[in-house]
Short mmCIF file of C-alpha atoms and ligand atoms in Angstrom, two decimals:
data_model
loop_
_atom_site.label_atom_id
_atom_site.label_comp_id
_atom_site.label_asym_id
_atom_site.label_seq_id
_atom_site.Cartn_x
_atom_site.Cartn_y
_atom_site.Cartn_z
CA UNK A 1 -9.76 5.57 15.37
CA UNK A 2 -6.68 7.40 14.83
CA UNK A 3 -3.73 6.35 17.13
CA UNK A 4 -1.77 9.30 18.03
CA UNK A 5 0.92 7.44 18.79
CA UNK A 6 1.01 5.60 15.59
CA UNK A 7 1.31 9.54 13.77
CA UNK A 8 5.42 10.16 13.04
CA UNK A 9 5.42 13.54 11.05
CA UNK A 10 9.06 13.74 9.60
CA UNK A 11 10.47 17.11 8.50
CA UNK A 12 11.10 15.76 4.62
CA UNK A 13 9.63 13.23 2.37
CA UNK A 14 13.95 11.69 2.24
CA UNK A 15 13.62 11.64 5.94
CA UNK A 16 10.45 9.67 5.85
CA UNK A 17 11.40 7.09 2.68
CA UNK A 18 14.32 6.84 5.65
CA UNK A 19 12.16 5.63 8.74
CA UNK A 20 9.97 3.81 6.71
CA UNK A 21 13.11 1.66 5.13
CA UNK A 22 13.99 1.51 8.82
CA UNK A 23 10.98 0.22 9.57
CA UNK A 24 9.85 -1.94 6.93
CA UNK A 25 13.63 -3.95 8.18
CA UNK A 26 12.09 -3.83 11.58
CA UNK A 27 9.10 -5.87 10.48
CA UNK A 28 10.70 -7.65 7.76
CA UNK A 29 12.92 -9.39 11.02
CA UNK A 30 10.23 -9.53 13.37
CA UNK A 31 8.13 -11.92 10.78
CA UNK A 32 10.57 -13.64 9.19
CA UNK A 33 12.35 -15.01 13.28
CA UNK A 34 8.75 -15.41 13.71
CA UNK A 35 7.08 -17.39 10.79
CA UNK A 36 9.92 -17.54 8.23
CA UNK A 37 8.34 -15.18 5.40
CA UNK A 38 7.39 -11.12 5.12
CA UNK A 39 4.34 -10.54 3.63
CA UNK A 40 4.10 -7.03 2.11
CA UNK A 41 2.07 -5.45 -0.10
CA UNK A 42 3.71 -2.31 -1.57
CA UNK A 43 1.39 0.83 -3.08
CA UNK A 44 0.97 2.34 -6.33
CA UNK A 45 1.40 5.92 -7.24
CA UNK A 46 3.91 7.97 -7.22
CA UNK A 47 4.92 8.59 -3.37
CA UNK A 48 6.20 4.74 -2.78
CA UNK A 49 8.44 4.94 -5.28
CA UNK A 50 11.65 7.17 -3.09
CA UNK A 51 11.04 4.15 -0.55
CA UNK A 52 11.57 1.33 -2.93
CA UNK A 53 14.50 3.79 -5.02
CA UNK A 54 16.07 3.44 -1.07
CA UNK A 55 15.30 -0.39 0.41
CA UNK A 56 17.65 -1.27 -2.98
CA UNK A 57 20.40 0.22 -1.28
CA UNK A 58 22.54 -0.02 1.44
CA UNK A 59 22.10 -0.21 4.85
CA UNK A 60 18.79 -0.61 3.62
CA UNK A 61 19.19 -3.49 1.30
CA UNK A 62 21.37 -5.69 2.99
CA UNK A 63 18.65 -5.96 6.26
CA UNK A 64 16.40 -7.68 4.93
CA UNK A 65 17.25 -11.09 3.80
CA UNK A 66 14.77 -10.97 0.34
CA UNK A 67 15.36 -14.66 0.09
CA UNK A 68 11.68 -15.09 2.13
CA UNK A 69 9.91 -11.92 1.28
CA UNK A 70 6.72 -11.70 -0.82
CA UNK A 71 5.73 -9.14 -2.60
CA UNK A 72 2.01 -8.07 -3.63
CA UNK A 73 0.57 -5.33 -4.39
CA UNK A 74 -2.54 -3.67 -2.89
CA UNK A 75 -3.40 -1.97 -6.32
CA UNK A 76 -2.87 -2.18 -9.74
CA UNK A 77 -4.19 -0.92 -13.07
CA UNK A 78 -5.95 -2.67 -16.12
CA UNK A 79 -2.48 -1.83 -18.67
CA UNK A 80 0.10 -4.18 -19.77
CA UNK A 81 3.09 -5.13 -16.83
CA UNK A 82 5.38 -2.88 -18.87
CA UNK A 83 2.84 0.12 -19.30
CA UNK A 84 4.24 3.32 -17.72
CA UNK A 85 1.34 4.10 -15.57
CA UNK A 86 1.76 -0.33 -14.26
CA UNK A 87 2.11 0.08 -10.20
CA UNK A 88 4.44 -3.11 -11.10
CA UNK A 89 6.48 -1.71 -13.66
CA UNK A 90 7.20 0.83 -11.44
CA UNK A 91 7.73 -1.38 -8.19
CA UNK A 92 10.24 -3.68 -10.48
CA UNK A 93 12.53 -0.51 -11.19
CA UNK A 94 12.96 0.98 -8.67
CA UNK A 95 13.40 -2.40 -6.16
CA UNK A 96 12.47 -6.19 -7.26
CA UNK A 97 15.05 -6.05 -9.87
CA UNK A 98 17.27 -4.35 -7.76
CA UNK A 99 16.78 -7.27 -5.13
CA UNK A 100 16.93 -11.22 -5.07
CA UNK A 101 13.68 -11.99 -4.21
CA UNK A 102 12.47 -15.64 -6.09
CA UNK A 103 10.53 -14.62 -8.98
CA UNK A 104 7.66 -16.87 -7.39
CA UNK A 105 7.50 -14.39 -4.59
CA UNK A 106 6.85 -11.38 -6.91
CA UNK A 107 2.79 -12.13 -6.94
CA UNK A 108 1.61 -9.02 -9.50
CA UNK A 109 -1.62 -8.62 -10.44
CA UNK A 110 -1.81 -9.89 -13.74
CA UNK A 111 -3.31 -7.73 -15.80
CA UNK A 112 -2.73 -9.52 -18.90
CA UNK A 113 -6.09 -11.41 -18.49
CA UNK A 114 -8.48 -10.05 -20.88
CA UNK A 115 -11.49 -9.06 -18.81
CA UNK A 116 -10.88 -7.16 -15.12
CA UNK A 117 -13.38 -9.21 -13.19
CA UNK A 118 -11.27 -11.99 -14.24
CA UNK A 119 -7.92 -10.31 -13.21
CA UNK A 120 -9.76 -9.41 -10.13
CA UNK A 121 -10.93 -13.38 -9.26
CA UNK A 122 -7.35 -14.44 -10.36
CA UNK A 123 -5.65 -11.64 -7.86
CA UNK A 124 -8.50 -13.00 -5.16
CA UNK A 125 -7.13 -16.25 -6.00
CA UNK A 126 -3.39 -15.36 -5.39
CA UNK A 127 -3.80 -13.80 -2.46
CA UNK A 128 -5.23 -17.12 -0.46
CA UNK A 129 -3.48 -19.34 -1.43
CA UNK A 130 -0.17 -17.46 -0.74
CA UNK A 131 -1.22 -15.58 2.78
CA UNK A 132 0.43 -17.10 5.57
CA UNK A 133 -2.10 -19.16 7.72
CA UNK A 134 -4.88 -17.07 8.92
CA UNK A 135 -4.83 -14.90 5.90
CA UNK A 136 -2.53 -12.03 7.21
CA UNK A 137 -0.02 -10.09 5.47
CA UNK A 138 2.43 -9.13 8.16
CA UNK A 139 2.18 -5.40 6.29
CA UNK A 140 0.30 -3.56 3.64
CA UNK A 141 1.96 0.36 2.63
CA UNK A 142 -0.79 3.09 1.59
CA UNK A 143 -0.76 5.91 -0.20
CA UNK A 144 -4.61 8.32 0.10
CA UNK A 145 -5.33 10.45 -2.43
CA UNK A 146 -6.58 14.51 -2.51
CA UNK A 147 -9.99 12.91 -2.56
CA UNK A 148 -9.62 10.27 0.43
CA UNK A 149 -9.24 7.61 -1.41
CA UNK A 150 -6.72 4.46 -0.76
CA UNK A 151 -5.34 1.54 -3.20
CA UNK A 152 -7.99 1.66 -5.75
CA UNK A 153 -10.35 2.52 -3.06
CA UNK A 154 -11.81 5.92 -4.61
CA UNK A 155 -15.00 7.69 -3.22
CA UNK A 156 -18.87 6.73 -5.05
CA UNK A 157 -17.37 3.63 -7.04
CA UNK A 158 -18.96 0.27 -6.71
CA UNK A 159 -15.93 -1.53 -4.21
CA UNK A 160 -16.56 0.51 -1.17
CA UNK A 161 -19.60 -2.23 -0.76
CA UNK A 162 -17.86 -5.20 -1.31
CA UNK A 163 -16.79 -7.34 1.70
CA UNK A 164 -17.10 -10.86 0.42
CA UNK A 165 -14.19 -10.64 -1.98
CA UNK A 166 -10.29 -10.26 -1.39
CA UNK A 167 -9.58 -8.05 -4.50
CA UNK A 168 -12.14 -6.62 -6.69
CA UNK A 169 -12.04 -4.68 -10.09
CA UNK A 170 -13.72 -0.84 -10.20
CA UNK A 171 -13.80 1.43 -12.54
CA UNK A 172 -12.71 4.69 -11.77
CA UNK A 173 -15.18 7.53 -13.84
CA UNK A 174 -12.94 9.95 -13.14
CA UNK A 175 -9.68 8.73 -14.16
CA UNK A 176 -11.12 6.57 -17.16
CA UNK A 177 -9.87 3.58 -16.32
CA UNK A 178 -9.92 0.04 -14.81
CA UNK A 179 -7.97 -0.55 -11.31
CA UNK A 180 -7.90 -4.05 -10.00
CA UNK A 181 -7.65 -3.76 -6.00
CA UNK A 182 -7.62 -5.40 -2.38
CA UNK A 183 -10.75 -4.44 -0.60
CA UNK A 184 -11.73 -3.83 2.15
CA UNK A 185 -11.77 -7.33 3.97
CA UNK A 186 -8.17 -7.48 2.55
CA UNK A 187 -7.03 -4.20 4.31
CA UNK A 188 -8.42 -4.69 7.33
CA UNK A 189 -6.69 -7.90 8.18
CA UNK A 190 -3.63 -7.07 7.65
CA UNK A 191 -1.64 -7.01 10.89
CA UNK A 192 0.06 -3.34 10.03
CA UNK A 193 -1.33 -0.98 7.70
CA UNK A 194 2.05 1.85 6.92
CA UNK A 195 0.22 4.88 5.20
CA UNK A 196 2.58 7.54 3.23
CA UNK A 197 1.89 10.43 2.63
CA UNK A 198 3.72 13.43 1.06
CA UNK A 199 2.87 17.23 -0.22
CA UNK A 200 1.23 19.83 0.62
CA UNK A 201 -1.53 18.87 -2.14
CA UNK A 202 -2.50 16.25 0.83
CA UNK A 203 -2.39 18.52 3.60
CA UNK A 204 -5.79 19.09 3.93
CA UNK A 205 -6.97 15.48 3.20
CA UNK A 206 -4.96 14.28 5.83
CA UNK A 207 -5.98 16.97 8.44
CA UNK A 208 -9.42 15.82 7.85
CA UNK A 209 -8.72 12.04 8.21
CA UNK A 210 -6.48 12.28 11.23
CA UNK A 211 -8.82 14.53 13.10
CA UNK A 212 -12.54 13.96 11.75
CA UNK A 213 -12.55 10.28 13.36
CA UNK A 214 -15.99 9.49 13.72
CA UNK A 215 -17.79 8.26 10.37
CA UNK A 216 -16.66 10.38 7.35
CA UNK A 217 -16.92 11.10 3.76
CA UNK A 218 -14.01 9.88 2.40
CA UNK A 219 -13.31 5.92 1.53
CA UNK A 220 -9.73 5.77 4.49
CA UNK A 221 -12.33 6.84 7.02
CA UNK A 222 -14.19 3.55 6.46
CA UNK A 223 -11.55 1.23 7.05
CA UNK A 224 -11.91 -1.23 9.69
CA UNK A 225 -9.11 -2.09 10.84
CA UNK A 226 -7.71 -5.08 12.47
CA UNK A 227 -3.94 -3.65 12.93
CA UNK A 228 -1.70 -1.38 13.76
CA UNK A 229 -2.37 1.57 11.88
CA UNK A 230 0.45 3.70 11.01
CA UNK A 231 1.21 7.47 9.67
CA UNK A 232 3.78 8.94 8.32
CA UNK A 233 3.80 12.17 7.33
CA UNK A 234 6.35 14.94 6.00
CA UNK A 235 6.13 18.08 7.13
CA UNK A 236 4.12 19.75 4.15
CA UNK A 237 1.69 16.47 3.89
CA UNK A 238 0.81 17.39 8.53
CA UNK A 239 0.50 20.91 7.71
CA UNK A 240 -2.78 22.42 8.51
CA UNK A 241 -3.49 19.13 11.07
CA UNK A 242 -0.67 20.16 13.11
CA UNK A 243 -2.03 23.26 13.47
CA UNK A 244 -5.42 22.12 13.83
CA UNK A 245 -4.32 19.87 17.17
O1 LIG B 301 -1.86 2.50 -8.48
C1 LIG B 301 -1.94 3.87 -7.05
O2 LIG B 301 -1.92 5.12 -7.64
C2 LIG B 301 -1.89 4.25 -5.65
O3 LIG B 301 -2.39 3.16 -5.22
C3 LIG B 301 -2.68 5.32 -4.89
O4 LIG B 301 -4.05 4.68 -3.67
C4 LIG B 301 -2.54 6.24 -4.55
O5 LIG B 301 -1.19 5.68 -3.32
C5 LIG B 301 -2.26 7.59 -3.89
O6 LIG B 301 -3.34 7.61 -5.67
C6 LIG B 301 -1.70 8.91 -3.53
O7 LIG B 301 -1.04 8.75 -5.21
P1 LIG B 301 0.48 9.04 -5.29
O8 LIG B 301 1.18 8.79 -4.15
O9 LIG B 301 0.26 10.09 -6.42
O10 LIG B 301 0.01 11.12 -4.61
#
């Protein structure tokens, strides 16, 4: 069920990034005060890069005690960590190289392992061994594809039925590529999910995701989140939804 009060529409993508950076700072401070650490999973793709770049600058950078931050990845392309398609590489260049997080607290997906399945099993173990008591990440950042996927939960793929593991490997036919992704159970147990969606190409799927609250064909609609679900949209991505409300 979508909580209308947790949907924020920003005039531009830049305004959305500032809103998300402020939210990150607030949640990080609460988590560190409460439990001594902030466990956050990053999204890949293009959308979140602007947020990561902002977090590496003032005033946001000094608002976070980076020594207490644990960074995970909601999904990863099964490519080397310095490959142009690597979500880790994007996050490293935009944020992780620019703030002082202890290296052992950057939990990337070890895509150097030969088989996608062994990479997924390895990352599931990393999650299990690092997750705070109760097994919940404080925050997971997510994007949405025009086809309604999130992380690497793509339509008509095997990962959509995986509920006995926190991480799985999935071959995405239309991309011709292997992905490693957190599964529904891993996403659903997070204390907070924050969807970041920008651009007019996402307007149709956003309108359907935010209005079709029962059933639904899109992978995002199958999420049964236990925690808070926040949506940060820019005007372009929200335009069809706003016209329908
Ligand atoms: O690895 C990835 O690509 C992401 O995890 C993926 O789920 C992304 O969030 C969506 O595809 C939206 O991508 P854009 O932000 O590039 O539109």
